[in-house]
Structure formats: structure tokens, C-alpha cells
Amino acid sequence: IFGGDLASIADYPHLVNVRRRGQFKCGGSLITPTCVLTAAHCMEGRNGFVNDLTVHAQQQCLGDLVLEEHVRTVWYASVWPKFNLRCNYDSDIAVLKLTRPFDIAGKASLVKLDFNELPASANLTIVGWGLTKDNWPFNPNQCLKAAQVHLVPQQVCLTTIGSMSPVTENMFCAIGKNATDACPGDSGGSILFENRLSGIVSWGNGCGSGYPGVYTRLSSPAMTSFVKYFIERHC
Ligand code: 4AZ
């Protein structure tokens, strides 16, 4: 997170980090005790059964010792088939099914999904372990941060960041004061509206560049039906 403040994982108990062979890759959101919502591009082309991904819950800083009860192995990844890694990041969404439910995933640790259209200039919260203004390159012991951003009108999104790469109906843009933004490493994590998950951190023109960050839009018909269908069948 570029800008914003240090945050407590206790305030975002649904937020997990996704690791490949133990190495931090991305954020994710616990939506049921056995399912994590993340960005498709975090899967780096993998889809279906995987054996090298884990999900870590309740972590304040990436270097913290993790309790076994806070780690789960990913059983399979389901990447939305229309996601195109090489073209643009349209439909940047994936659900991870875990081999075993989290015991700690009582209701308090799950995030509610918001499939409603966001109100104009909605105030949103982004949260993650990604790069920060003061921390370049990446600090492997990065601690959780959060920041306030606001929804950018879709027309502005299309004409600013959209001039670098196409912005689709499955995306929305947000930015905060003084170029507050999500950063590499925050991908796959949460953007929240009134404590509900409205989107997934997806891409941008670097971060803190003054261009808005781009998020996967859960309220688009395609994203809503993918998530609802997957939860019903698999979670
Ligand atoms: C990334 O590379 C990334 N400014 C994530 C978010 C943003 C830019 C890049 C938004 O994961």
C-alpha cells in the first residue's frame, strides 16, 4: 500500500496471504472456511489442481512465525476461463479451494461479499502487505497496511489508466489523497465498502503514480455469477 497506515490484522481477519513454495505472492480474502477469493493473475497461468500453494491467515507481518492452525494448503484453483494474462487483466478473478477448512474461520473471519453497484465516489478501504512508499524494493517482513481510497467515475477510469490498457466492465478504478494506492504485492487482496468485499486488487501503472489503481468489479454480471456459482458448487 502506497500511503495509508499500518493496520491490525484483527481489523481485517478475513485477509490471507497466498504463498508459492513458502514465498509470498499475493493477498486473498476468506469467503467461506474452505474458499479464498484472489486475483487470477496471482496463479501465474496455473488452473486446476495445484500442490505448491498455501494460504496463511491471521498474519500481521510476513516474517512473523506462523502457527500451523493458520496455514492451509490449496487443493485446486479455479481461474475464471475468460481471464487473459497476456492480453489485458480482464476478469482477474480466481477462487482457491483449500484441502481443509480453517478452524479459525468462524463468522468473524469471513468477509461478506458485496455484489451491489458501488455508489458514486464511494469511500473504500484497501488492505495488504504490498510495497509501500518508504519501502522499495520489497521488504520480506512487510507488515499489514490499510488506506482509504475513493471510487473513480468509470469515464475517468477509461480515459486515464484506460489509455494504457483497456478498462472493461469487469473493472473499476479507485485512488486516494496524495496518490494513495495499492501496490505490487497487494494484488489478490481486498477492497472493501462498509466492511464488505467489493473488489480484488488487480493492476495499475505502478503505484503512487497519480493514475488510479484498477480492481476486479464483483458487481459485474460475469464476476457475480462466477463467484456465486463457484461458492454454491465447491465451497
Ligand atoms: C501489481 O503489480 C499491482 N496501483 C497491483 C496494484 C496496482 C499496481 C500494480 C495499483 O500487483
CSV table of C-alpha atoms and ligand atoms in Angstrom, one decimal:
chain,number,residue,atom,x,y,z
A,1,ILE,CA,0.0,0.0,0.0
A,2,PHE,CA,1.4,3.4,-1.1
A,3,GLY,CA,0.3,5.9,1.6
A,4,GLY,CA,-2.2,4.8,4.3
A,5,ASP,CA,-1.2,3.5,7.7
A,6,LEU,CA,-0.1,0.3,9.5
A,7,ALA,CA,-3.2,-1.8,10.2
A,8,SER,CA,-4.1,-4.6,12.6
A,9,ILE,CA,-4.9,-8.0,11.1
A,10,ALA,CA,-7.5,-8.2,13.9
A,11,ASP,CA,-9.5,-5.5,12.0
A,12,TYR,CA,-9.3,-7.5,8.7
A,13,PRO,CA,-9.5,-11.1,10.0
A,14,HIS,CA,-10.6,-12.4,6.6
A,15,LEU,CA,-7.4,-11.2,4.8
A,16,VAL,CA,-4.9,-14.0,4.0
A,17,ASN,CA,-1.7,-14.2,2.1
A,18,VAL,CA,-1.1,-16.6,-0.8
A,19,ARG,CA,2.3,-18.2,-1.0
A,20,ARG,CA,4.0,-20.4,-3.6
A,21,ARG,CA,6.6,-22.7,-2.1
A,22,GLY,CA,6.5,-20.6,1.0
A,23,GLN,CA,7.2,-17.4,-0.8
A,24,PHE,CA,4.7,-14.6,-0.5
A,25,LYS,CA,2.8,-13.9,-3.8
A,26,CYS,CA,-0.5,-12.1,-3.2
A,27,GLY,CA,-3.3,-11.3,-0.9
A,28,GLY,CA,-6.6,-13.1,-0.7
A,29,SER,CA,-10.0,-13.0,1.1
A,30,LEU,CA,-11.5,-15.8,3.1
A,31,ILE,CA,-15.1,-16.0,1.8
A,32,THR,CA,-16.0,-19.4,3.4
A,33,PRO,CA,-14.0,-21.6,5.8
A,34,THR,CA,-12.7,-23.5,2.7
A,35,CYS,CA,-12.5,-20.9,-0.1
A,36,VAL,CA,-10.4,-17.9,-0.8
A,37,LEU,CA,-11.0,-15.2,-3.4
A,38,THR,CA,-8.0,-13.8,-5.1
A,39,ALA,CA,-6.8,-12.4,-8.4
A,40,ALA,CA,-6.4,-14.8,-11.4
A,41,HIS,CA,-3.0,-13.3,-12.3
A,42,CYS,CA,-1.7,-14.5,-8.9
A,43,MET,CA,-2.0,-18.1,-10.3
A,44,GLU,CA,0.6,-17.3,-13.0
A,45,GLY,CA,-1.1,-19.4,-15.6
A,46,ARG,CA,-1.9,-22.4,-13.3
A,47,ASN,CA,-5.5,-23.6,-13.1
A,48,GLY,CA,-7.0,-26.8,-11.5
A,49,PHE,CA,-5.2,-28.9,-9.0
A,50,VAL,CA,-2.0,-27.4,-7.5
A,51,ASN,CA,0.5,-28.6,-5.0
A,52,ASP,CA,2.7,-25.7,-4.3
A,53,LEU,CA,0.3,-23.0,-2.9
A,54,THR,CA,-0.5,-22.3,0.7
A,55,VAL,CA,-2.7,-19.7,2.3
A,56,HIS,CA,-1.7,-18.0,5.6
A,57,ALA,CA,-4.3,-16.4,7.9
A,58,GLN,CA,-4.1,-14.1,10.9
A,59,GLN,CA,-0.6,-12.8,9.9
A,60,GLN,CA,0.4,-9.3,10.9
A,61,CYS,CA,3.8,-9.2,9.2
A,62,LEU,CA,5.1,-11.5,6.5
A,63,GLY,CA,8.1,-12.6,8.6
A,64,ASP,CA,6.1,-13.5,11.7
A,65,LEU,CA,6.2,-17.0,12.9
A,66,VAL,CA,3.0,-18.7,11.7
A,67,LEU,CA,1.0,-21.2,13.7
A,68,GLU,CA,0.1,-24.4,11.9
A,69,GLU,CA,-3.6,-23.7,12.6
A,70,HIS,CA,-3.3,-20.6,10.5
A,71,VAL,CA,-1.9,-22.3,7.4
A,72,ARG,CA,-3.8,-24.3,4.8
A,73,THR,CA,-2.8,-26.0,1.5
A,74,VAL,CA,-4.6,-25.1,-1.7
A,75,TRP,CA,-6.3,-28.1,-3.2
A,76,TYR,CA,-7.4,-26.5,-6.5
A,77,ALA,CA,-7.6,-23.1,-8.1
A,78,SER,CA,-10.4,-22.1,-10.3
A,79,VAL,CA,-9.5,-19.3,-12.6
A,80,TRP,CA,-12.3,-17.6,-14.5
A,81,PRO,CA,-11.9,-19.0,-18.0
A,82,LYS,CA,-12.2,-15.6,-19.7
A,83,PHE,CA,-9.2,-14.2,-17.8
A,84,ASN,CA,-6.4,-13.5,-20.2
A,85,LEU,CA,-3.0,-13.0,-18.7
A,86,ARG,CA,-1.3,-11.9,-21.9
A,87,CYS,CA,-3.9,-9.6,-23.3
A,88,ASN,CA,-5.3,-7.3,-20.5
A,89,TYR,CA,-6.3,-8.2,-17.0
A,90,ASP,CA,-10.0,-8.5,-17.8
A,91,SER,CA,-11.9,-10.8,-15.3
A,92,ASP,CA,-8.9,-11.0,-12.9
A,93,ILE,CA,-10.6,-13.4,-10.5
A,94,ALA,CA,-9.9,-16.9,-9.1
A,95,VAL,CA,-11.2,-18.9,-6.2
A,96,LEU,CA,-9.0,-21.3,-4.2
A,97,LYS,CA,-10.4,-24.4,-2.6
A,98,LEU,CA,-8.5,-25.4,0.5
A,99,THR,CA,-7.7,-29.0,1.4
A,100,ARG,CA,-9.2,-28.5,4.9
A,101,PRO,CA,-11.4,-25.7,6.4
A,102,PHE,CA,-9.9,-23.1,8.7
A,103,ASP,CA,-10.9,-23.8,12.3
A,104,ILE,CA,-10.5,-20.2,13.0
A,105,ALA,CA,-12.9,-19.2,10.2
A,106,GLY,CA,-15.8,-18.6,12.5
A,107,LYS,CA,-18.2,-16.0,11.1
A,108,ALA,CA,-15.9,-13.2,12.3
A,109,SER,CA,-13.1,-14.2,10.0
A,110,LEU,CA,-15.1,-14.4,6.8
A,111,VAL,CA,-15.8,-11.4,4.7
A,112,LYS,CA,-19.2,-10.7,3.3
A,113,LEU,CA,-19.4,-10.1,-0.5
A,114,ASP,CA,-21.0,-7.0,-1.9
A,115,PHE,CA,-22.4,-7.7,-5.4
A,116,ASN,CA,-24.2,-4.3,-5.5
A,117,GLU,CA,-23.1,-1.4,-7.7
A,118,LEU,CA,-21.0,1.0,-5.7
A,119,PRO,CA,-22.4,4.5,-5.1
A,120,ALA,CA,-20.6,7.3,-6.9
A,121,SER,CA,-17.3,8.3,-5.2
A,122,ALA,CA,-17.8,5.6,-2.5
A,123,ASN,CA,-15.2,5.6,0.2
A,124,LEU,CA,-13.3,2.3,0.1
A,125,THR,CA,-10.6,0.6,2.1
A,126,ILE,CA,-7.7,-1.2,0.6
A,127,VAL,CA,-5.5,-3.5,2.7
A,128,GLY,CA,-2.4,-5.6,2.1
A,129,TRP,CA,1.3,-6.5,2.5
A,130,GLY,CA,2.4,-4.9,-0.8
A,131,LEU,CA,5.1,-2.4,-1.5
A,132,THR,CA,5.0,0.9,0.4
A,133,LYS,CA,6.2,4.5,-0.3
A,134,ASP,CA,9.1,4.0,2.2
A,135,ASN,CA,9.9,0.5,1.3
A,136,TRP,CA,11.4,0.0,-2.1
A,137,PRO,CA,12.2,-2.7,-3.1
A,138,PHE,CA,10.1,-5.2,-1.3
A,139,ASN,CA,10.7,-5.8,2.4
A,140,PRO,CA,10.2,-9.5,3.0
A,141,ASN,CA,9.0,-8.7,6.5
A,142,GLN,CA,6.4,-6.2,5.3
A,143,CYS,CA,3.6,-5.5,7.8
A,144,LEU,CA,0.0,-5.1,7.0
A,145,LYS,CA,-1.2,-1.6,5.9
A,146,ALA,CA,-4.6,-0.1,5.0
A,147,ALA,CA,-5.6,3.0,3.2
A,148,GLN,CA,-8.7,5.0,2.3
A,149,VAL,CA,-9.4,5.4,-1.4
A,150,HIS,CA,-12.5,6.5,-3.4
A,151,LEU,CA,-14.3,5.2,-6.4
A,152,VAL,CA,-13.3,7.0,-9.6
A,153,PRO,CA,-16.0,7.5,-12.2
A,154,GLN,CA,-15.8,4.9,-14.9
A,155,GLN,CA,-15.4,7.5,-17.6
A,156,VAL,CA,-12.4,8.9,-15.9
A,157,CYS,CA,-11.0,5.4,-15.4
A,158,LEU,CA,-11.4,4.7,-19.1
A,159,THR,CA,-9.6,7.9,-20.2
A,160,THR,CA,-6.8,7.9,-17.6
A,161,ILE,CA,-5.4,4.4,-16.8
A,162,GLY,CA,-7.6,3.1,-19.6
A,163,SER,CA,-5.4,4.8,-22.2
A,164,MET,CA,-2.5,2.5,-21.1
A,165,SER,CA,-4.5,-0.8,-21.2
A,166,PRO,CA,-8.2,-1.3,-21.8
A,167,VAL,CA,-10.6,-1.0,-18.8
A,168,THR,CA,-13.6,-3.3,-19.1
A,169,GLU,CA,-17.0,-3.6,-17.3
A,170,ASN,CA,-15.3,-6.2,-15.0
A,171,MET,CA,-13.0,-3.5,-13.5
A,172,PHE,CA,-13.3,-0.3,-11.5
A,173,CYS,CA,-10.8,2.3,-10.5
A,174,ALA,CA,-10.0,3.9,-7.2
A,175,ILE,CA,-7.4,6.3,-5.8
A,176,GLY,CA,-6.8,8.2,-2.6
A,177,LYS,CA,-5.4,11.5,-1.5
A,178,ASN,CA,-1.8,12.2,-2.3
A,179,ALA,CA,-1.8,9.3,-4.8
A,180,THR,CA,-2.6,6.8,-2.1
A,181,ASP,CA,-2.9,3.5,-4.0
A,182,ALA,CA,-2.5,-0.3,-4.0
A,183,CYS,CA,1.0,-1.5,-5.0
A,184,PRO,CA,2.6,-4.7,-6.3
A,185,GLY,CA,2.1,-7.4,-3.6
A,186,ASP,CA,-1.4,-6.1,-2.7
A,187,SER,CA,-2.8,-8.0,-5.7
A,188,GLY,CA,-5.5,-10.5,-5.0
A,189,GLY,CA,-6.4,-8.7,-1.7
A,190,SER,CA,-9.4,-6.8,-0.7
A,191,ILE,CA,-11.0,-3.5,-1.5
A,192,LEU,CA,-13.9,-3.0,1.0
A,193,PHE,CA,-17.0,-0.9,1.1
A,194,GLU,CA,-18.5,-0.7,4.6
A,195,ASN,CA,-16.7,-3.8,5.6
A,196,ARG,CA,-17.9,-5.8,2.6
A,197,LEU,CA,-15.7,-7.0,-0.3
A,198,SER,CA,-16.5,-5.0,-3.4
A,199,GLY,CA,-13.4,-5.9,-5.5
A,200,ILE,CA,-10.0,-7.5,-5.8
A,201,VAL,CA,-6.7,-5.6,-6.2
A,202,SER,CA,-5.7,-6.2,-9.8
A,203,TRP,CA,-3.4,-3.8,-11.7
A,204,GLY,CA,-2.2,-0.3,-12.3
A,205,ASN,CA,0.5,1.9,-13.7
A,206,GLY,CA,3.0,1.1,-11.0
A,207,CYS,CA,1.7,2.8,-7.8
A,208,GLY,CA,1.6,6.2,-6.4
A,209,SER,CA,1.9,7.5,-9.9
A,210,GLY,CA,-1.2,9.6,-9.8
A,211,TYR,CA,-3.0,7.1,-12.0
A,212,PRO,CA,-5.9,5.3,-10.3
A,213,GLY,CA,-5.5,1.6,-9.3
A,214,VAL,CA,-7.7,-1.0,-11.0
A,215,TYR,CA,-9.8,-3.5,-9.2
A,216,THR,CA,-11.9,-6.5,-10.3
A,217,ARG,CA,-15.5,-5.5,-10.0
A,218,LEU,CA,-17.6,-8.1,-8.1
A,219,SER,CA,-20.8,-6.3,-9.2
A,220,SER,CA,-20.4,-7.0,-12.9
A,221,PRO,CA,-22.8,-9.8,-14.0
A,222,ALA,CA,-20.0,-12.1,-15.1
A,223,MET,CA,-18.0,-11.7,-11.9
A,224,THR,CA,-21.1,-12.1,-9.7
A,225,SER,CA,-22.3,-15.3,-11.4
A,226,PHE,CA,-18.8,-16.8,-11.4
A,227,VAL,CA,-18.4,-16.3,-7.6
A,228,LYS,CA,-22.0,-17.3,-6.8
A,229,TYR,CA,-21.8,-20.4,-8.9
A,230,PHE,CA,-18.4,-21.5,-7.5
A,231,ILE,CA,-19.4,-21.0,-3.9
A,232,GLU,CA,-22.6,-23.0,-4.4
A,233,ARG,CA,-20.8,-25.9,-6.1
A,234,HIS,CA,-17.5,-26.0,-4.3
A,235,CYS,CA,-17.4,-24.0,-1.1
B,1,4AZ,C1,0.7,-5.3,-9.1
B,1,4AZ,O1,1.7,-5.3,-9.9
B,1,4AZ,C2,-0.1,-4.0,-8.9
B,1,4AZ,N1,-1.6,0.7,-8.4
B,1,4AZ,C3,-1.2,-4.0,-8.1
B,1,4AZ,C4,-1.9,-2.8,-7.9
B,1,4AZ,C5,-1.5,-1.7,-8.6
B,1,4AZ,C6,-0.4,-1.7,-9.5
B,1,4AZ,C7,0.3,-2.9,-9.6
B,1,4AZ,C8,-2.4,-0.5,-8.5
B,1,4AZ,O2,0.4,-6.3,-8.4
